[in-house]
Every structure is written in structure tokens, then in C-alpha cells.
Short mmCIF file of C-alpha atoms in Angstrom, two decimals:
data_model
loop_
_atom_site.label_atom_id
_atom_site.label_comp_id
_atom_site.label_asym_id
_atom_site.label_seq_id
_atom_site.Cartn_x
_atom_site.Cartn_y
_atom_site.Cartn_z
CA MET X 8 34.67 -37.77 10.32
CA PRO X 9 32.14 -39.35 12.79
CA LEU X 10 27.79 -38.53 11.97
CA ASP X 11 26.32 -35.14 13.78
CA HIS X 12 23.02 -37.11 14.94
CA ARG X 13 21.07 -34.11 16.09
CA ARG X 14 20.53 -32.64 12.64
CA VAL X 15 18.87 -34.31 9.61
CA PRO X 16 21.18 -34.86 6.97
CA GLY X 17 20.38 -33.64 3.69
CA PRO X 18 20.39 -35.57 0.49
CA GLU X 19 24.39 -36.81 -0.66
CA GLU X 20 22.70 -34.78 -4.39
CA SER X 21 21.34 -31.85 -3.92
CA GLN X 22 21.00 -28.36 -5.59
CA SER X 23 20.94 -24.68 -3.80
CA PRO X 24 17.47 -23.36 -4.54
CA LEU X 25 19.89 -19.42 -5.66
CA LEU X 26 19.38 -21.53 -8.93
CA PHE X 27 15.85 -21.59 -8.93
CA ALA X 28 15.79 -17.53 -8.29
CA GLY X 29 16.38 -15.89 -11.76
CA ALA X 30 13.52 -18.55 -12.84
CA ALA X 31 10.82 -17.19 -10.63
CA ALA X 32 11.78 -13.84 -10.96
CA GLU X 33 11.73 -13.94 -14.84
CA GLU X 34 8.80 -15.70 -14.09
CA GLU X 35 6.87 -12.68 -11.55
CA GLU X 36 7.36 -10.20 -14.34
CA ALA X 37 6.45 -11.82 -17.49
CA ALA X 38 2.71 -11.85 -14.69
CA ALA X 39 3.06 -8.44 -14.65
CA ALA X 40 3.59 -7.79 -18.70
CA ALA X 41 0.80 -10.30 -19.34
CA GLY X 42 -1.64 -8.57 -16.28
CA ALA X 43 -0.94 -5.22 -17.42
CA ALA X 44 -1.20 -6.27 -21.43
CA SER X 45 -4.72 -7.38 -20.08
CA GLY X 46 -7.74 -5.81 -20.26
CA ARG X 47 -7.34 -4.09 -16.86
CA ASP X 48 -9.37 -0.97 -16.15
CA PRO X 49 -6.73 2.17 -15.78
CA THR X 50 -9.51 4.17 -13.73
CA ALA X 51 -10.54 0.89 -12.02
CA LEU X 52 -10.28 1.43 -7.39
CA GLN X 53 -9.08 -1.74 -5.29
CA PRO X 54 -11.48 -2.32 -2.63
CA LEU X 55 -10.85 -0.21 0.24
CA PHE X 56 -11.88 -1.55 3.74
CA ALA X 57 -11.44 1.36 7.02
CA ARG X 58 -10.73 0.78 10.23
CA VAL X 59 -10.91 3.99 12.76
CA GLY X 60 -10.26 4.05 16.56
CA LEU X 61 -8.53 0.44 17.08
CA LEU X 62 -5.35 1.07 19.17
CA SER X 63 -7.26 2.17 22.88
CA GLN X 64 -4.16 3.66 23.97
CA ALA X 65 -3.23 6.22 20.19
CA LYS X 66 -5.27 9.70 21.18
CA GLY X 67 -6.72 8.04 17.54
CA SER X 68 -6.24 5.99 14.94
CA ALA X 69 -7.34 4.12 11.30
CA TYR X 70 -5.85 1.28 9.79
CA VAL X 71 -6.80 1.20 5.89
CA GLU X 72 -6.56 -1.95 3.97
CA LEU X 73 -6.24 -2.10 -0.42
CA GLY X 74 -7.49 -4.88 -1.87
CA GLY X 75 -3.78 -5.47 -4.18
CA GLY X 76 -2.52 -6.74 -0.26
CA THR X 77 -1.57 -3.08 1.06
CA LYS X 78 -2.27 -2.35 5.06
CA VAL X 79 -1.32 0.10 7.39
CA LEU X 80 -1.66 1.14 11.11
CA CYS X 81 -1.77 4.69 11.04
CA ALA X 82 -1.48 6.42 14.92
CA VAL X 83 -2.03 9.47 16.37
CA ALA X 84 -0.84 11.49 19.76
CA GLY X 85 -0.65 14.58 20.92
CA PRO X 86 -1.60 17.15 21.12
CA ARG X 87 1.49 18.70 22.66
CA GLU X 88 4.11 20.30 24.56
CA ALA X 89 6.57 21.47 21.61
CA GLY X 90 10.34 22.21 22.55
CA ALA X 91 12.07 24.65 21.59
CA GLY X 92 12.36 25.26 17.64
CA GLY X 93 8.30 25.88 17.13
CA ALA X 94 6.98 27.22 14.09
CA VAL X 95 5.76 30.79 15.19
CA GLY X 96 3.75 32.65 11.92
CA ALA X 97 5.55 36.37 10.84
CA GLY X 98 3.59 38.72 13.40
CA GLY X 99 6.12 37.14 16.30
CA ALA X 100 5.13 34.88 19.42
CA GLY X 101 1.83 36.19 19.66
CA GLU X 102 1.01 33.93 16.03
CA ALA X 103 3.60 31.01 17.39
CA ARG X 104 1.40 28.05 15.40
CA GLY X 105 1.72 24.31 15.93
CA ARG X 106 3.24 21.84 14.19
CA LEU X 107 3.14 18.29 12.07
CA ARG X 108 5.85 16.14 13.32
CA CYS X 109 5.69 12.33 11.06
CA GLU X 110 6.83 9.16 10.95
CA PHE X 111 6.99 6.54 7.96
CA ARG X 112 7.78 3.31 8.72
CA ARG X 113 8.00 -0.57 6.84
CA ALA X 114 7.87 -3.27 8.77
CA PRO X 115 10.49 -5.10 8.62
CA PHE X 116 8.19 -8.50 6.65
CA CYS X 117 5.86 -5.87 4.94
CA GLY X 118 7.84 -6.35 1.05
CA ARG X 119 9.91 -8.42 -0.31
CA GLY X 120 13.90 -8.97 -0.15
CA GLY X 121 15.73 -8.37 2.54
CA ARG X 122 15.01 -4.97 4.70
CA GLY X 123 17.38 -1.82 3.63
CA ARG X 124 18.68 0.36 6.66
CA PRO X 125 16.44 2.48 8.99
CA GLY X 126 15.14 5.60 7.28
CA GLU X 127 17.23 4.86 3.80
CA ARG X 128 13.35 5.67 2.13
CA GLU X 129 11.46 6.40 4.79
CA ALA X 130 12.88 9.89 6.23
CA ALA X 131 12.23 11.47 2.48
CA LEU X 132 8.32 9.32 2.89
CA GLY X 133 7.54 11.09 6.29
CA ALA X 134 8.45 14.78 5.30
CA ALA X 135 6.24 13.39 2.49
CA LEU X 136 3.35 12.42 4.49
CA ARG X 137 4.01 15.88 6.48
CA GLU X 138 3.84 17.80 4.39
CA ALA X 139 0.80 16.20 2.84
CA LEU X 140 -0.83 16.96 5.84
CA GLU X 141 0.15 20.42 6.66
CA PRO X 142 -3.00 22.06 5.07
CA ALA X 143 -5.04 19.44 5.66
CA VAL X 144 -5.09 20.43 9.81
CA ARG X 145 -5.66 23.99 11.05
CA LEU X 146 -2.48 24.18 13.03
CA SER X 147 -2.63 28.01 14.55
CA ARG X 148 -5.74 25.93 16.86
CA TYR X 149 -2.67 24.58 18.49
CA PRO X 150 -0.24 27.43 19.49
CA ARG X 151 2.58 26.11 20.86
CA ALA X 152 2.07 22.52 20.64
CA GLN X 153 3.48 19.40 18.39
CA LEU X 154 1.42 16.78 16.86
CA ASP X 155 2.77 13.35 15.93
CA VAL X 156 1.05 11.08 13.39
CA SER X 157 2.72 7.49 13.20
CA ALA X 158 1.84 5.01 10.10
CA LEU X 159 3.32 1.61 9.96
CA VAL X 160 3.39 -0.52 7.04
CA LEU X 161 2.18 -3.54 7.37
CA GLN X 162 2.65 -5.24 4.19
CA ASP X 163 3.56 -2.91 0.72
CA GLY X 164 0.95 -4.08 -1.86
CA GLY X 165 1.44 -1.07 -3.74
CA SER X 166 0.42 2.31 -3.86
CA ALA X 167 1.71 2.44 0.54
CA LEU X 168 2.03 5.79 0.57
CA ALA X 169 -1.64 6.41 -0.51
CA ALA X 170 -3.26 4.07 1.75
CA ALA X 171 -1.20 6.19 4.97
CA LEU X 172 -2.52 9.03 3.72
CA CYS X 173 -5.50 8.23 3.59
CA ALA X 174 -5.43 6.42 7.37
CA ALA X 175 -3.12 9.16 8.33
CA GLY X 176 -6.58 11.80 7.87
CA LEU X 177 -8.65 9.29 9.43
CA ALA X 178 -6.61 8.48 12.38
CA LEU X 179 -6.07 12.81 12.60
CA ALA X 180 -10.42 13.35 12.96
CA ASP X 181 -10.67 10.11 15.30
CA ALA X 182 -7.69 12.05 17.53
CA GLY X 183 -10.70 15.00 17.29
CA VAL X 184 -7.81 17.35 15.60
CA GLU X 185 -10.11 20.73 13.76
CA LEU X 186 -8.98 19.89 9.79
CA PHE X 187 -10.56 21.49 6.85
CA ASP X 188 -11.36 18.68 5.14
CA LEU X 189 -10.68 14.61 4.84
CA VAL X 190 -7.49 13.58 2.90
CA ALA X 191 -8.13 12.31 0.07
CA ALA X 192 -5.42 10.62 -2.06
CA CYS X 193 -4.74 8.27 -5.11
CA ALA X 194 -1.43 6.89 -6.35
CA LEU X 195 -0.54 6.05 -10.12
CA CYS X 196 2.07 4.98 -12.89
CA ARG X 197 2.83 4.35 -15.77
CA ALA X 198 2.80 1.49 -17.30
CA PRO X 199 5.20 0.01 -19.93
CA ASP X 200 3.01 0.29 -22.77
CA GLY X 201 1.89 4.20 -21.67
CA ARG X 202 -0.77 4.52 -20.33
CA TRP X 203 -1.57 5.36 -15.89
CA LEU X 204 -2.94 2.80 -13.93
CA LEU X 205 -4.93 4.80 -11.24
CA GLN X 206 -4.07 2.60 -7.48
CA PRO X 207 -1.26 0.11 -8.30
CA ALA X 208 -0.45 -3.39 -8.01
CA GLU X 209 3.54 -3.52 -5.67
CA ARG X 210 3.68 -6.13 -9.39
CA GLU X 211 2.60 -2.29 -11.13
CA GLU X 212 4.89 -0.68 -9.56
CA ARG X 213 8.35 -2.57 -10.49
CA ALA X 214 7.63 -2.46 -13.81
CA ALA X 215 6.25 1.14 -13.70
CA ALA X 216 8.49 4.11 -16.00
CA ALA X 217 7.10 6.71 -13.50
CA ARG X 218 4.86 7.20 -10.35
CA LEU X 219 3.46 9.77 -8.99
CA THR X 220 1.10 10.43 -5.68
CA LEU X 221 -1.60 12.88 -5.18
CA ALA X 222 -3.08 14.17 -2.30
CA LEU X 223 -6.06 15.97 -2.24
CA LEU X 224 -9.02 18.44 0.20
CA PRO X 225 -12.13 17.12 -1.90
CA ALA X 226 -14.88 19.88 -0.32
CA LEU X 227 -11.67 22.57 -1.10
CA GLY X 228 -10.55 21.03 -3.97
CA GLN X 229 -7.19 22.23 -3.06
CA VAL X 230 -3.83 20.06 -3.95
CA CYS X 231 -1.72 19.69 -0.22
CA GLY X 232 1.02 17.13 -1.26
CA LEU X 233 1.93 15.65 -5.15
CA LEU X 234 4.90 13.24 -5.12
CA GLY X 235 6.23 12.27 -8.75
CA ALA X 236 9.96 10.39 -9.93
CA GLY X 237 10.27 8.78 -13.58
CA GLN X 238 10.67 9.05 -17.16
CA GLY X 239 6.86 10.23 -17.04
CA GLY X 240 7.60 12.92 -20.33
CA GLY X 241 7.31 16.03 -20.57
CA PRO X 242 3.85 18.27 -19.21
CA ASP X 243 1.57 16.91 -21.68
CA GLY X 244 2.73 13.19 -20.44
CA TRP X 245 1.56 14.32 -16.79
CA ALA X 246 -1.22 15.78 -17.45
CA PRO X 247 -3.94 11.85 -17.68
CA ALA X 248 -2.43 11.63 -14.47
CA LEU X 249 -3.08 14.63 -11.99
CA ARG X 250 -6.91 14.40 -13.97
CA LEU X 251 -6.89 11.14 -12.89
CA ALA X 252 -5.50 10.43 -9.66
CA LEU X 253 -8.12 13.98 -9.55
CA ASP X 254 -10.81 11.55 -10.27
CA GLY X 255 -10.15 8.78 -8.00
CA CYS X 256 -9.84 11.49 -5.04
CA HIS X 257 -13.14 12.67 -5.33
CA ARG X 258 -14.15 8.72 -5.76
CA LEU X 259 -12.55 7.74 -2.91
CA HIS X 260 -13.54 10.77 -0.81
CA PRO X 261 -16.71 9.44 0.62
CA LEU X 262 -15.82 6.20 1.45
CA LEU X 263 -13.34 7.46 3.76
CA ARG X 264 -15.84 9.57 4.89
CA ARG X 265 -18.71 6.36 5.11
CA SER X 266 -16.02 4.62 7.95
CA LEU X 267 -15.15 7.53 10.33
CA LEU X 268 -19.72 7.74 10.50
CA ARG X 269 -19.67 3.96 11.11
CA ALA X 270 -16.82 4.55 13.39
CA ALA X 271 -18.97 6.89 14.98
CA LYS X 272 -22.35 5.22 15.65
CA ARG X 273 -21.48 2.31 16.25
CA GLY X 274 -18.39 3.70 19.85
CA ARG X 275 -15.91 2.47 17.17
CA PRO X 276 -15.51 -1.60 18.74
CA GLY X 277 -17.78 -4.12 17.11
CA ALA X 278 -18.91 -3.90 14.14
CA PRO X 279 -21.81 -4.90 12.13
CA ARG X 280 -21.97 -7.02 8.84
CA ASP X 281 -22.28 -5.44 6.15
CA PRO X 282 -22.37 -7.13 2.10
CA PRO X 283 -19.39 -7.97 0.61
CA PRO X 284 -17.80 -5.07 -1.24
CA SER X 285 -17.13 -5.16 -5.40
CA GLU X 286 -14.80 -2.60 -6.68
CA GLY X 287 -13.40 0.77 -6.14
CA GLN X 288 -16.12 0.67 -2.27
CA ASP X 289 -15.01 -0.35 0.81
CA ARG X 290 -15.50 -3.11 3.58
CA GLU X 291 -16.40 -4.12 7.69
CA PRO X 292 -15.09 -7.35 8.56
CA PRO X 293 -17.31 -9.67 10.53
CA ALA X 294 -18.75 -9.68 13.42
CA PRO X 295 -17.24 -12.13 15.78
CA THR X 296 -19.64 -14.79 16.67
CA ALA X 297 -19.78 -16.93 19.82
#
């Protein structure tokens, strides 16, 4: 058989890379278990970077990045005239309220492994995003109008839904939408040793027995979103997670407000240089140099 000179031939004796896939997975699981067994502070917040007003073609936009590698970009469009089927209050057509349409998407390259079918889990997360944001938006001030919120996960390093909720709240505020309060959200997972970990990384989420995401309106003291799954035990087992999530949201709220104040002071682009953040603090990128 003649040789194909258009291709570089491989070695005569080689092994399939699939042979090492199982060993690599076992090593990662062992590393995750070792990290959970180490002295990881379960109440520690990941370093946060939040930037408002990045997309010039959107009415409002925000970018949120967590220290574990999660990167979420959110854009807001509207208000625009809603089609048929808008929400109407109990008092009839005179009390028509606006409606919120939320979309949660993952980039094909955002996580490990192959991507599932579009909308396989994103539709449920989009519904959770809408249910958590609706109590924060004054929809009665936008009768027969629709606000569109689109969250895109560029990289999933854990706590993606919580980061999307924070980014969506910042984007709505950047768009000038009237809010009752700024949304702060935290995710938790239950480690194999029974501890609840605040803002878990992707490896910790994969090894977790239960997960919880809580969204809060801190100034009002109102829980606007709660999504849990897994084997967290009875009510006594979930109560420590709720207390930890509430405390994390209260600590996260000032960092989100500070990003909005910085955007208002700097006129959006051209952020000044800030000192590097410590754990649980927000950070800004260095100023561009000539």
C-alpha cells in the first residue's frame, strides 16, 4: 500500500490516549477529596471581580468573575413593548405589570467534557434566574413592557448560577431599571464529610452530596430565590446551609454596590488601578498602559 505523504505518520508502537482517561479522572477525584479534607474555611468567600457597563450595544451589562474560575457575562435589553400574554394584575387591564424574560446559556467551552443538548438544563436555570429576579424588579413601573436578561457562562468553575444572579442584578441596575434592592446570591455544597462549603469550586460541586443556591435582597431582608437539590438531610440538615448562605450574601452585598459606585464615578471605561484583593474582596484590572 503506498504511503500518504500528505500526513505525518504516527509511531509504529503507540497507545490510545483513552487508556489514561480513567487514571486522570481518579487523580482529580483524589485531589478533590484531599482538598475537602484539608483546612478549607467553609465560610470563606472567593475573590470577586465585578465590572459594569462592558457592552456598548446593551442597555445594561455586567461581568462577574470568581476566584475559582467562574466567568459570567450578563446583558439587559428593554424595556420594550411586550407581546400578547403579558402579566395582568387582579384589578384588570389597568394594573398590567411588566414581565421579565431571562435566558441562561453556557458557552460550548465553559466546562469539562462534551456539552449537552442546548436547553437540556439551561431552561430550568433560566426559570430559576427569572423567579429570583422578579421580586427585585419594580415591574409595576413598566406596564405592558418586557425586560430581557441574558446570562452567558463563559467558564464554569463552580457557583455559576449564583454568579449569574449577581451579574444580572448589576446589569439591571446599570440599565437604569427600578429595583427594590440589589440581588446578592451565594451557592453552597455539602462535602462528603458533612460540612457545608460556601461558594464551592467545580471540583467540590462534583463531589458534593447536596447543593444549594440562595438569592437575597439584603436591604429588605427578603429571600427572593432558593434552589436546592441532593441529599442534605432533614430540616436540621439544611438549616446550617441557609444560615451560612444568608451570612455570605450579606458580606457580598457591599462588594456589588461598590462596583456600581465605581462605574458611576469613572464614567464606565478606564478603571483606575486598585490594590490586589484579599479573599472575599472585589478587584479591578490594572489600567491599560501605552
